[in-house]
Coordinates of C-alpha atoms and ligand atoms in Angstrom, one line a residue:
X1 CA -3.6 -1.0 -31.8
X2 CA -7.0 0.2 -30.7
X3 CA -6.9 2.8 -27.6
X4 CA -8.9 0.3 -25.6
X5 CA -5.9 -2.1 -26.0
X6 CA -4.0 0.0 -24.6
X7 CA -5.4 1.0 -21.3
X8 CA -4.9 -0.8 -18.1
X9 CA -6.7 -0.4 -15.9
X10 CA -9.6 -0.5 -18.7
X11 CA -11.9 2.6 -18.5
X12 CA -15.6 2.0 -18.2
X13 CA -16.3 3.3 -21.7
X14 CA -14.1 3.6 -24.3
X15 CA -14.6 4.6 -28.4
X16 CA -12.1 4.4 -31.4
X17 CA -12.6 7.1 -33.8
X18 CA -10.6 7.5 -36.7
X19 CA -8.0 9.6 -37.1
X20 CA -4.3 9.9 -34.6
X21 CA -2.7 12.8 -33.1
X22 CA 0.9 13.4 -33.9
X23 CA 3.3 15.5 -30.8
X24 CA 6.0 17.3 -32.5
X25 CA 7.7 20.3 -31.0
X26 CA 5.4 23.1 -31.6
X27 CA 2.6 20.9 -29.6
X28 CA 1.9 22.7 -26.4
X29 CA 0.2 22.0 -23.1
X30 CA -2.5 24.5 -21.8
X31 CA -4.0 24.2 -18.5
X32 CA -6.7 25.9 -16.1
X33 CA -5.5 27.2 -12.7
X34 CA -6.6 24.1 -11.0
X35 CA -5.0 21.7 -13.1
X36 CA -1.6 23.1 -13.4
X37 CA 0.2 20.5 -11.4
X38 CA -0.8 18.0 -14.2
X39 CA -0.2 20.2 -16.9
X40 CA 3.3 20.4 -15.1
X41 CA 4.1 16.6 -14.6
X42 CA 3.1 15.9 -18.2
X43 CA 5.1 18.4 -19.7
X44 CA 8.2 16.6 -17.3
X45 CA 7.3 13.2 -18.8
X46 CA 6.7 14.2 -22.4
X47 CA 9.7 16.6 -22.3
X48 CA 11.6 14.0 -21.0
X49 CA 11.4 11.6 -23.7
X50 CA 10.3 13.6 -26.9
X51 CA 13.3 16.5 -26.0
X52 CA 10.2 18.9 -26.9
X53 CA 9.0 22.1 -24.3
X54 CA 5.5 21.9 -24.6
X55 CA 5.3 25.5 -24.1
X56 CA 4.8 26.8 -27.9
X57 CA 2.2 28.5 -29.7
X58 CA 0.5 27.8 -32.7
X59 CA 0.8 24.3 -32.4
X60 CA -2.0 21.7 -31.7
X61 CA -2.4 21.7 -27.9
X62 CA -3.5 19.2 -24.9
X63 CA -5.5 21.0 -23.0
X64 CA -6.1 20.0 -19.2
X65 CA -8.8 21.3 -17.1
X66 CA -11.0 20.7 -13.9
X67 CA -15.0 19.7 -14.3
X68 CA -16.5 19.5 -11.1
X69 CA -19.7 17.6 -12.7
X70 CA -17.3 14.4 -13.3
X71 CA -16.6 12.1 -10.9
X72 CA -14.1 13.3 -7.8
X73 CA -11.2 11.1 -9.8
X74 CA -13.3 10.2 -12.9
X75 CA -11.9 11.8 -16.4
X76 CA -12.5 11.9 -20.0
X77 CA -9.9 11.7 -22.6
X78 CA -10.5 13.3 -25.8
X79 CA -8.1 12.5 -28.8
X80 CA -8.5 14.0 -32.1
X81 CA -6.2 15.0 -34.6
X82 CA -6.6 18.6 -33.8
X83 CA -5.6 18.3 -30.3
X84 CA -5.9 16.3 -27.1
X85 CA -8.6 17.1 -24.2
X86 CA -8.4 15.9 -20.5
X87 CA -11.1 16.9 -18.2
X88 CA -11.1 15.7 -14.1
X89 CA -13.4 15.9 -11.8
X90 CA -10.7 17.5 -9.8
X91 CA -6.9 17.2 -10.3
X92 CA -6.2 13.4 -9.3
X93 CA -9.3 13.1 -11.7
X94 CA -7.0 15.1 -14.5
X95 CA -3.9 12.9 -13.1
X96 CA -5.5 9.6 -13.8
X97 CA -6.3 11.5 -17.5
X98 CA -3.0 12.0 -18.2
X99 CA -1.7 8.7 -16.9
X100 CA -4.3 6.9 -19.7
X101 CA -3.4 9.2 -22.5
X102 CA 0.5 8.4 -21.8
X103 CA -0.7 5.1 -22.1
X104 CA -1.8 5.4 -25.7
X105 CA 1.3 6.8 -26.6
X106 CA 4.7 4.3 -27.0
X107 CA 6.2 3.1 -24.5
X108 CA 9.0 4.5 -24.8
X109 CA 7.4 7.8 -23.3
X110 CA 8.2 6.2 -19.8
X111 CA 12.1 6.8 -20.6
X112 CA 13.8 9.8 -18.6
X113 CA 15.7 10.6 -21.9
X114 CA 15.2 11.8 -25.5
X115 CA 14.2 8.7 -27.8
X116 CA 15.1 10.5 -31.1
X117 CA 13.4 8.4 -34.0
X118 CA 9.6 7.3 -32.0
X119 CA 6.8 8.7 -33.9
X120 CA 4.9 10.3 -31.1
X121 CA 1.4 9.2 -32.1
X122 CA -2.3 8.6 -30.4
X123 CA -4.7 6.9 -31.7
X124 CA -7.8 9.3 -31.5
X125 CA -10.9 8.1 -29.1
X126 CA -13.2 9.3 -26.7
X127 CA -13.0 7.6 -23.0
X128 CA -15.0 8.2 -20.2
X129 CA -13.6 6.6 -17.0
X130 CA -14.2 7.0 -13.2
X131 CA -13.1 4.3 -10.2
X132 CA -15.5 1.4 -9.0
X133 CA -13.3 2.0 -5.7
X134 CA -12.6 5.2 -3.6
X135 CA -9.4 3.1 -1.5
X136 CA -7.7 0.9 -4.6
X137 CA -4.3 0.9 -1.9
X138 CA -1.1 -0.9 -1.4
X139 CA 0.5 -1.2 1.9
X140 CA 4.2 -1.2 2.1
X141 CA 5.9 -2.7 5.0
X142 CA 8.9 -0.5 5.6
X143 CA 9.5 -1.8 8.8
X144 CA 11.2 -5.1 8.3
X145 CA 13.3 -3.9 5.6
X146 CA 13.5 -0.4 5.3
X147 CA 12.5 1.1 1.6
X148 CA 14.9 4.4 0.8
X149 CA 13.0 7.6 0.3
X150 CA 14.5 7.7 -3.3
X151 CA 12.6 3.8 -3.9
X152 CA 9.4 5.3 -1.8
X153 CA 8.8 8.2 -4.6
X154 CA 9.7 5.7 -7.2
X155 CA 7.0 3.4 -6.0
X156 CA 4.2 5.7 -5.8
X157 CA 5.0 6.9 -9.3
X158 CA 4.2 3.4 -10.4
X159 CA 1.0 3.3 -8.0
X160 CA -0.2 6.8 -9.7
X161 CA 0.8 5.1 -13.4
X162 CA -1.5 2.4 -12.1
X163 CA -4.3 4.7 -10.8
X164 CA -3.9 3.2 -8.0
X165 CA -4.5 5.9 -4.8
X166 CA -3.5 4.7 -1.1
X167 CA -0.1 4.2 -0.1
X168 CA -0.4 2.6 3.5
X169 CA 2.9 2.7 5.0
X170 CA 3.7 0.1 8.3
X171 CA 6.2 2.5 9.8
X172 CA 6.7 0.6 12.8
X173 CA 7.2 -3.1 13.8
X174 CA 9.4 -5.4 16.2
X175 CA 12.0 -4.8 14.1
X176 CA 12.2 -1.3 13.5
X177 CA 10.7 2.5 14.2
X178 CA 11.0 4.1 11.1
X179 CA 9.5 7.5 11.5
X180 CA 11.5 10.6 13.1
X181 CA 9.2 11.6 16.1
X182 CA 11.3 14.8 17.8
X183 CA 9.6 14.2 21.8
X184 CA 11.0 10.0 22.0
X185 CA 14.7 11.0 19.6
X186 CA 15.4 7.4 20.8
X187 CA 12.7 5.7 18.8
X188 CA 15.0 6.1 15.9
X189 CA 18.5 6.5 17.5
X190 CA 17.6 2.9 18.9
X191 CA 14.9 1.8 16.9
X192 CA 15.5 2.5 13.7
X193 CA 18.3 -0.4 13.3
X194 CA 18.5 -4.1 14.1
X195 CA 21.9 -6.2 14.5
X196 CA 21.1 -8.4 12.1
X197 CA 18.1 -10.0 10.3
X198 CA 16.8 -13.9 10.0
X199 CA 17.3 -15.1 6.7
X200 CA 14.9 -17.1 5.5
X201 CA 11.8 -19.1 7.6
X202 CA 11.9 -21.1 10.4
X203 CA 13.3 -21.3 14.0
X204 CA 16.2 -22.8 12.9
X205 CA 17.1 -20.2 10.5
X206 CA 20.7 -18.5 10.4
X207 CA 20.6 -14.4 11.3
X208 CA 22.8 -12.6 8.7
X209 CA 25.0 -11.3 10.6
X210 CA 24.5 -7.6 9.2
X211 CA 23.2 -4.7 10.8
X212 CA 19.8 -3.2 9.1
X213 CA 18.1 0.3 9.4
X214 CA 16.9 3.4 8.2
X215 CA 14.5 5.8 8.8
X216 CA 12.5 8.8 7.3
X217 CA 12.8 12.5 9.2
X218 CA 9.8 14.5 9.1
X219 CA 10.8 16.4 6.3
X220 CA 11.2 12.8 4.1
X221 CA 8.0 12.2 4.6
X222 CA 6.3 15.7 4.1
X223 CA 8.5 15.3 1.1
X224 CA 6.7 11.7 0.5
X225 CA 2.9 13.0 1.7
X226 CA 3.6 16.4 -1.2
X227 CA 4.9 13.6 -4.0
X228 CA 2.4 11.4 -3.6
X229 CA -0.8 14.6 -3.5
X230 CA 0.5 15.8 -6.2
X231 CA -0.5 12.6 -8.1
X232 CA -3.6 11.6 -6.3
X233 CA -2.3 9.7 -3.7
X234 CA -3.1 9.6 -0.2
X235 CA -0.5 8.2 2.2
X236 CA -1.8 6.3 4.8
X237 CA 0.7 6.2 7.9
X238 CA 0.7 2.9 10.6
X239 CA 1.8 3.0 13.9
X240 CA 1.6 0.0 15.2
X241 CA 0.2 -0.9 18.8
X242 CA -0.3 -2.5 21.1
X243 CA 1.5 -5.5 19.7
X244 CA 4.6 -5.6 17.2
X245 CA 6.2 -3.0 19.2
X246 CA 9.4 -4.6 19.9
X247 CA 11.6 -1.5 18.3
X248 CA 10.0 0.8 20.6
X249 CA 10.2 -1.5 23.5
X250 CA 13.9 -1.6 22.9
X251 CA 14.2 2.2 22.7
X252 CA 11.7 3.1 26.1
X253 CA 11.7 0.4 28.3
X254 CA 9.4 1.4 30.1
X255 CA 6.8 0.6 27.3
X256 CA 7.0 -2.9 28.0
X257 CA 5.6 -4.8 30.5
X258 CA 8.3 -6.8 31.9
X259 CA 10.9 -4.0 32.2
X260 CA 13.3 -6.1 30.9
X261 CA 15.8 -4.8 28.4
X262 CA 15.1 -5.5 24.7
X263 CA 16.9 -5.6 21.5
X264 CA 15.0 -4.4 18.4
X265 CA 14.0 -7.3 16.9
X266 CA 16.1 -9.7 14.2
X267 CA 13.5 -12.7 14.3
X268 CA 10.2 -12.5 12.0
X269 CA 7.0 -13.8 13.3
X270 CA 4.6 -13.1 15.9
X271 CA 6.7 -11.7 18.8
X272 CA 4.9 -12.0 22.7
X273 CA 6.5 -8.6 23.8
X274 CA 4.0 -5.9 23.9
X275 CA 3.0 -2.9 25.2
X276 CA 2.0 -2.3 29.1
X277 CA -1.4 -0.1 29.5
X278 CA -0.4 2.4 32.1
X279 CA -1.7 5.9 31.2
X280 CA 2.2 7.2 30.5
X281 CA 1.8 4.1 27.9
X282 CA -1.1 5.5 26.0
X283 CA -0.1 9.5 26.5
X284 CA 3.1 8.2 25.0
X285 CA 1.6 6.9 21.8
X286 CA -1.2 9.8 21.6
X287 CA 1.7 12.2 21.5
X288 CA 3.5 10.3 19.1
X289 CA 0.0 10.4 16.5
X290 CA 0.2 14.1 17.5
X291 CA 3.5 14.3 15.4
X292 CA 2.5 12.2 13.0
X293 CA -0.7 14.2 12.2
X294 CA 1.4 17.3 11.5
X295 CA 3.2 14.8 8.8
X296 CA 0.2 13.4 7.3
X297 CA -2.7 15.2 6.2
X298 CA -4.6 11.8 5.7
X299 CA -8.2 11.3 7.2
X300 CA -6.6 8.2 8.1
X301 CA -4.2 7.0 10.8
X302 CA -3.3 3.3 11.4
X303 CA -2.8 2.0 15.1
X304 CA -1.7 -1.6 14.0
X305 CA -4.0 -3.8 16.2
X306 CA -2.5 -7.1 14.9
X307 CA -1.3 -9.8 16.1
X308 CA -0.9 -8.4 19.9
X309 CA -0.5 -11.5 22.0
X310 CA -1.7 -11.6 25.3
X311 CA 0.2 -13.8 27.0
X312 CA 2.3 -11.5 28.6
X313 CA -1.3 -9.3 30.1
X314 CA -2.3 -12.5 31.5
X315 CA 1.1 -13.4 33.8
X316 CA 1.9 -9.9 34.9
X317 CA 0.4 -8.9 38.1
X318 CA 0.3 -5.4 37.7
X319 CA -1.3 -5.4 34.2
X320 CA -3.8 -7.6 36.2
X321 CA -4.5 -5.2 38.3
X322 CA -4.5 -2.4 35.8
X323 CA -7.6 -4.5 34.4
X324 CA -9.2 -3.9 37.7
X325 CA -8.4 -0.7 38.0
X326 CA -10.2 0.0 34.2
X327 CA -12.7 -2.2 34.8
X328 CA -12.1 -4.5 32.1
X329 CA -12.8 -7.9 32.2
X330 CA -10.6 -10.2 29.7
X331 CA -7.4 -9.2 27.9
X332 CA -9.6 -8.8 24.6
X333 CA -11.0 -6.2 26.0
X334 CA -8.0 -4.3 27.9
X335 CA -6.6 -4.4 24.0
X336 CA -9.9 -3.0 23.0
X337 CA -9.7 -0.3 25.6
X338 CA -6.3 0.6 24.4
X339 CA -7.5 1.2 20.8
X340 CA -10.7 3.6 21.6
X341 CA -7.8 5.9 23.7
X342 CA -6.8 6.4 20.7
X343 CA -9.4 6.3 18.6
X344 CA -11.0 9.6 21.0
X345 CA -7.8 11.3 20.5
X346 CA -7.8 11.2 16.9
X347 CA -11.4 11.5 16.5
X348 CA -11.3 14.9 18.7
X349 CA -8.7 15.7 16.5
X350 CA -11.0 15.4 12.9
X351 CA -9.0 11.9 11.8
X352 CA -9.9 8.3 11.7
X353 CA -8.6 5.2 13.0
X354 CA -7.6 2.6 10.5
X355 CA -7.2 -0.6 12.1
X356 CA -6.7 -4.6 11.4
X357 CA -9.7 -6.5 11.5
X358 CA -8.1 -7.9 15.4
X359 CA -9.4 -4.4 16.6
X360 CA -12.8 -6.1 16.7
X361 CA -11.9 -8.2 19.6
X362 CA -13.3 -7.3 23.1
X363 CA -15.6 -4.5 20.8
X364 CA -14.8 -1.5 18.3
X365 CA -13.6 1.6 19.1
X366 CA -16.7 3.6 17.8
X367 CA -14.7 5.3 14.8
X368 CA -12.8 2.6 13.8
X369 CA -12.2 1.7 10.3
X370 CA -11.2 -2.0 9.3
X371 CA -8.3 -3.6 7.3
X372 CA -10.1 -6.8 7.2
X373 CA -6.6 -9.7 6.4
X374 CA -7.8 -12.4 8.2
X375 CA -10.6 -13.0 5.2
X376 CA -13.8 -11.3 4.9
X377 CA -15.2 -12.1 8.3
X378 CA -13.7 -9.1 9.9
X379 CA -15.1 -7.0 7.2
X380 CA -18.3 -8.3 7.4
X381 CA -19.0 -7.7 10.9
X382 CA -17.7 -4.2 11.2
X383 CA -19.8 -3.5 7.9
X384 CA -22.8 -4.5 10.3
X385 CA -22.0 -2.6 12.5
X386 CA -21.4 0.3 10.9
X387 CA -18.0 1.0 10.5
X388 CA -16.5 1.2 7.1
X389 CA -13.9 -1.5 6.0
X390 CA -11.3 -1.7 3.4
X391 CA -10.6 -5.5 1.9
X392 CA -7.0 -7.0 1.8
X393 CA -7.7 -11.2 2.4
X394 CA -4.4 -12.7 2.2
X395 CA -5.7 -15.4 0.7
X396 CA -5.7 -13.1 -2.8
X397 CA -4.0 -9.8 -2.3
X398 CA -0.8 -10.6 0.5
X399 CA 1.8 -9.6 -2.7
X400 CA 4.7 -11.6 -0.3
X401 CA 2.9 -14.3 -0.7
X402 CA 4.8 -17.3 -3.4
X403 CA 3.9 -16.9 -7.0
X404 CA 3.4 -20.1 -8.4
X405 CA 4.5 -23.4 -7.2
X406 CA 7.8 -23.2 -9.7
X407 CA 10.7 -24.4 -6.9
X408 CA 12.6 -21.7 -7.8
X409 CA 10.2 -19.3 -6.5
X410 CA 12.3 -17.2 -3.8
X411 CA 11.5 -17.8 -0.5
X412 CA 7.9 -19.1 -1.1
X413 CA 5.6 -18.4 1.7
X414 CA 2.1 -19.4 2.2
X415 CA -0.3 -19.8 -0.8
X416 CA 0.4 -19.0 -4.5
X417 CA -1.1 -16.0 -5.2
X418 CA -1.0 -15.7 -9.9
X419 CA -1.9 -12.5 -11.0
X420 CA -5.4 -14.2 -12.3
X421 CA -6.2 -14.5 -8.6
X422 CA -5.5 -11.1 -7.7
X423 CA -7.7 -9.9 -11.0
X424 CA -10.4 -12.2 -9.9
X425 CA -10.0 -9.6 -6.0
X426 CA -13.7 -8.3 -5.1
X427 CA -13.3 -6.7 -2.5
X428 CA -17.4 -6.6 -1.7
X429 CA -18.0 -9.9 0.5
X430 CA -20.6 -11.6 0.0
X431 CA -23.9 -11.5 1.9
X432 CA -23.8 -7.4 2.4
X433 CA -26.9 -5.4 1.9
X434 CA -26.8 -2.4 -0.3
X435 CA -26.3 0.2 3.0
X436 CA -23.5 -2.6 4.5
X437 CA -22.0 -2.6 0.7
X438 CA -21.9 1.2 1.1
X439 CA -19.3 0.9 4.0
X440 CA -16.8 -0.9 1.9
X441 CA -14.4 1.9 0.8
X442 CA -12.2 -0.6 -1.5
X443 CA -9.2 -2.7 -1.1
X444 CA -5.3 -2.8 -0.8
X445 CA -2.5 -5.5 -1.5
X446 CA -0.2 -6.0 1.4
X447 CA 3.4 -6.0 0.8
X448 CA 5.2 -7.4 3.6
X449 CA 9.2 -7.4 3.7
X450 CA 10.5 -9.9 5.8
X451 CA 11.9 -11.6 2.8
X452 CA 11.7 -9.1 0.4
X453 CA 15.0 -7.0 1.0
X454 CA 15.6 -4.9 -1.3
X455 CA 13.9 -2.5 -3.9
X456 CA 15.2 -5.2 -6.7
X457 CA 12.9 -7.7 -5.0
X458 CA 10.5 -5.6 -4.4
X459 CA 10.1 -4.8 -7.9
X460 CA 9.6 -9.3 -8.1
X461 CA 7.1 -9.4 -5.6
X462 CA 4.3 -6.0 -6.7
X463 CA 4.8 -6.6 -10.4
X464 CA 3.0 -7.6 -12.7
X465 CA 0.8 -8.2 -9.4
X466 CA 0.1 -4.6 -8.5
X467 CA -1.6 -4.2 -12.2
X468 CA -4.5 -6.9 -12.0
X469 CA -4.7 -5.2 -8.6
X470 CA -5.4 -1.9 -10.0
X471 CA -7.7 -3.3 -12.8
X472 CA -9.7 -5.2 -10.1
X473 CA -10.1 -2.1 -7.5
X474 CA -10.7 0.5 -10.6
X475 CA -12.9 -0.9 -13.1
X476 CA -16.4 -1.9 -12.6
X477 CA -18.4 -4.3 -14.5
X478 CA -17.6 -7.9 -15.7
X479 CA -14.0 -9.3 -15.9
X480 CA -12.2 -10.5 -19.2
X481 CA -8.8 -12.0 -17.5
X482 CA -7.9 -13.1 -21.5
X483 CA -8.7 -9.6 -22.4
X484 CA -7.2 -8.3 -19.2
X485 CA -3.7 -10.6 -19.8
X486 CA -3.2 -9.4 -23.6
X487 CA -3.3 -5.5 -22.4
X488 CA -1.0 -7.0 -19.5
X489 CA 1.4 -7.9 -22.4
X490 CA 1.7 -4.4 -23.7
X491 CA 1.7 -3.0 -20.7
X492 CA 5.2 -4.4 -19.6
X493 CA 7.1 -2.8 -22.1
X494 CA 6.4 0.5 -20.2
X495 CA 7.4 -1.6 -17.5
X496 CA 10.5 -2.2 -19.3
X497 CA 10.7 1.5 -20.4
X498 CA 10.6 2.4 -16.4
X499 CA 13.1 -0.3 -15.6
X500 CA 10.9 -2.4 -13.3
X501 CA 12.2 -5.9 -12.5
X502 CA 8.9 -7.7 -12.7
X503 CA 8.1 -11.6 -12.6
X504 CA 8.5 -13.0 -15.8
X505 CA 5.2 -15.2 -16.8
X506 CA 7.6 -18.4 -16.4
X507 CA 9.3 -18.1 -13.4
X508 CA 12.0 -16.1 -11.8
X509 CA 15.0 -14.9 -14.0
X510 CA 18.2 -16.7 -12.0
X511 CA 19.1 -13.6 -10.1
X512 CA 15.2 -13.6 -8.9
X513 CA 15.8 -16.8 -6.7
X514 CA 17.0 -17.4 -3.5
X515 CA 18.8 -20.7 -3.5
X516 CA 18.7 -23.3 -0.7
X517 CA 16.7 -20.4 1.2
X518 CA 13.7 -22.1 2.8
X519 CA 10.4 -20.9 3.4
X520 CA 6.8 -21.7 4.4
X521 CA 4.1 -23.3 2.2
X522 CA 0.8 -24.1 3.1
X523 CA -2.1 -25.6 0.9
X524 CA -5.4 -23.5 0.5
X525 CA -7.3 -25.0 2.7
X526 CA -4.7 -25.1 5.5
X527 CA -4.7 -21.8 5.0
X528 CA -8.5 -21.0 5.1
X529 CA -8.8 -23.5 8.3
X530 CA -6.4 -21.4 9.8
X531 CA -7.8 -18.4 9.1
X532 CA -11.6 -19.6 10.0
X533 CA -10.3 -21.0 13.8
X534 CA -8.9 -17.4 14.3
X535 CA -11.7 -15.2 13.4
X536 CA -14.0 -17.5 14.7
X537 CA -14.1 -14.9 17.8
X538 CA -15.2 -11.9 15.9
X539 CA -17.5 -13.8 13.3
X540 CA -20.8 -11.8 13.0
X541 CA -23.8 -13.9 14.6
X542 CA -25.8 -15.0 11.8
Ligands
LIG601 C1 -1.0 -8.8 9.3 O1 -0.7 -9.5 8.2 N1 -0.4 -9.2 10.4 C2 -1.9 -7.7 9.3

């Protein structure tokens, strides 16, 4: 098998030459300074599986090494019989080096343990590779069904395998607070567990009865934010405001504006309790970011923005009179006001608000960036404006979302999403000029958990998903999905090798379904009427 039949993502150029290079156990890995974290996690995975060091002499060597004139995470890969050569424009760039070459050896390199009788080959080649997309992310909703740490660092070694190099984490929603923040302790004493969860969609549908939690400390996440740097990957953390705040509500009260005690949330959906906008309100929040920047190094910060409804503004006197008071003159706009108080504070504080594409109502916070979801029309408009955006239209890239319309399919929501449509993601909408184009920093696939409950099902609902994904958000230039699919094929036995519990191409294995547990379908162009009536509001004027 060629080298470029073995790459996924596919590199921008790739050459065959003749020839292999063979690891045995006087092979060592050399490194310069600034590439000696790589060096270091490919000696752990080739050690792993070949039972070799990697730290001889003599031997043919793989040598690693930073070349500030590549690309910032561009590489090449050189494989000759005489030795191996990785070169990154900086040390993600050597990271996403090394994760090609392990992909040109066997798959069983991906094992934790000694496979005694592989022939550790490589076929030689030149590539030469660099990203189409500076934000190829996923966002992982570790709200509604908390992830472990353990399944966390698991998960972004499959992201890093995948070049893929934004992990946006939804810490906080209705129905838990999942971060440790030391001022509010109750956020997690309170927050951080529900009595029970819905199972399944619907009004009607049965709770389970069983109490649900879990939540990261600080040092879980530094631990997390380290992991994740170490192989490229940026961590993205989301508080969520002013709506989906239920967990917090639950925990302070006097967040809310009712007053009225709260549970942390056990139905899914869009919930009306949401935040009140009394300056204790926002100084609460900006000193909960304050935490979370010591956490997270990321340029980044997510306020949520989603989904706040606004019922609860309009019948409440006082929040009435707050509007007054601000000088604000719809709901939209008190909302709007919200966000930029915490936009200033993190843009006095050198970071950057990440947002969904509902921040645009009542006017952007001037350093917002946009998760455009709702479509492309969000993205649009803020590209107009000026404000970057990052692409993630349910339509193609909501990874919850039902797979195919096989009725075993568990818990089908929505539309069915194949892993054709999410290689056929462009995340540049149409109708941009070249300096709107520039604003559009990539995309992500949203993983949301209501009905994804475990790590198992997890596993069901990114893979083999997450890898068109990466090829789509990595690779520039025409798409071959035929091309695309037969790499796919031989890229799931490392899959296998790493114990991944992807989809199956024909449907879910009988331990993948969810019998007799109901969920939501809609047709595309439900779907896309839906999602044109509510953007209409912030659709760019033609
Ligand atoms: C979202 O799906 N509510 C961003």
């Amino acid at each position: 098998m060629s080298a470029a039949d073995r790459l996924l993502p596919r590199p921008l150029h790739v050459e065959d030459r003749s020839g292999e290079f063979v690891l045995d156990a006087t092979t060592s890995i050399a490194a310069d300074e600034a590439a000696a974290e790589q060096a270091a996690l490919l000696r752990a995975a080739l050690s792993a599986s070949t039972g070799w060091g990697f730290d001889g002499r003599g031997g043919r060597e793989i040598a690693l090494s930073v070349d500030p004139s590549l690309a910032a995470e561009g590489y090449r890969l050189s494989v000759a019989a005489e030795g191996v050569r990785i070169a990154g424009g900086s040390a993600s760039g050597v990271g996403n080096g090394v994760q090609a070459f392990l992909q040109l050896l066997p798959p069983q390199v991906y094992r934790r343990a000694t496979v005694p009788w592989v022939r550790w080959v490589a076929p030689a080649c030149e590539v030469a590779d660099e990203p189409a997309f500076r934000w190829r992310g996923v966002m992982l909703d570790v709200a509604r069904h908390f992830l472990p740490k353990h399944d966390v660092l698991r998960f972004v070694d499959l992201m890093a395998m995948h070049r893929l190099n934004v992990l946006h984490l939804h810490l906080t929603d209705d129905q838990g607070w999942r971060i440790q923040i030391n001022r509010y302790p109750r956020l997690t004493e309170v927050g951080a567990w529900r009595r029970e969860s819905q199972v399944g969609y619907g009004a009607d549908a049965p709770g389970d009865g069983r109490p649900h939690g879990g939540y990261y400390t600080q040092d879980d996440l530094r631990e997390i934010v380290a992991y994740a740097s170490a192989r490229g990957i940026t961590i993205v953390p989301e508080i969520e405001s002013p709506g989906h705040v239920q967990a917090a509500i639950a925990a302070y009260p006097e967040l809310g504006v009712t007053g009225e005690p709260l549970e942390v949330g056990t139905r899914w959906g869009i919930i009306p309790n949401v935040l009140n906008a009394e300056d204790s309100t926002v100084a609460f929040f900006r000193y909960v970011l304050d935490e979370v920047l010591e956490v997270f190094p990321s340029a980044f910060i997510g306020v949520g923005g989603d989904e706040c409804v606004k019922d609860q503004w309009r019948a409440d006197a006082r929040t009435q009179e707050r509007m007054r008071e601000l000088g604000v003159g719809s709901e939209d706009e008190l909302q709007s006001w919200f966000v930029r108080q915490l936009d200033e504070h993190l843009t006095a504080r050198g970071r950057r608000l990440f947002g969904w594409d509902e921040i645009l109502e009542g006017g952007l916070a001037p350093g917002a960036t946009v998760a455009s979801w709702r479509g492309s029309t969000g993205a649009v408009a803020a590209a107009r404006a000026g404000h970057d955006v990052v692409l993630c239209p349910d339509e193609t890239v909501y990874l919850n979302y039902r797979q195919s319309e096989h009725p075993e399919e568990p818990i089908p929501l929505v539309v069915v999403i194949t892993v054709r449509d999410v290689y056929a993601f462009d995340p540049v909408p149409a109708g941009l000029t070249e300096s709107e184009r520039a604003h559009v920093l990539g995309g992500q696939a949203n993983l949301w958990t209501e009905y994804i409950d475990s790590p198992r099902t997890l596993d069901y609902f990114a893979f083999p998903r997450l890898c068109a994904l990466a090829e789509a958000l990595w690779t520039a230039g025409d798409r071959d999905y035929d091309a695309f699919a037969s790499r796919l094929d031989a890229h799931l036995a490392r899959l296998d090798a790493l114990g991944v519990e992807y989809r199956r191409a024909d449907g879910p294995l009988p331990w993948q379904t969810r019998p007799g547990i109901p969920g939501r379908i809609d047709t595309r162009a439900a779907r896309a009427a839906t999602v044109a009536a509510l953007t209409a509001n912030i659709a760019p004027t033609p």
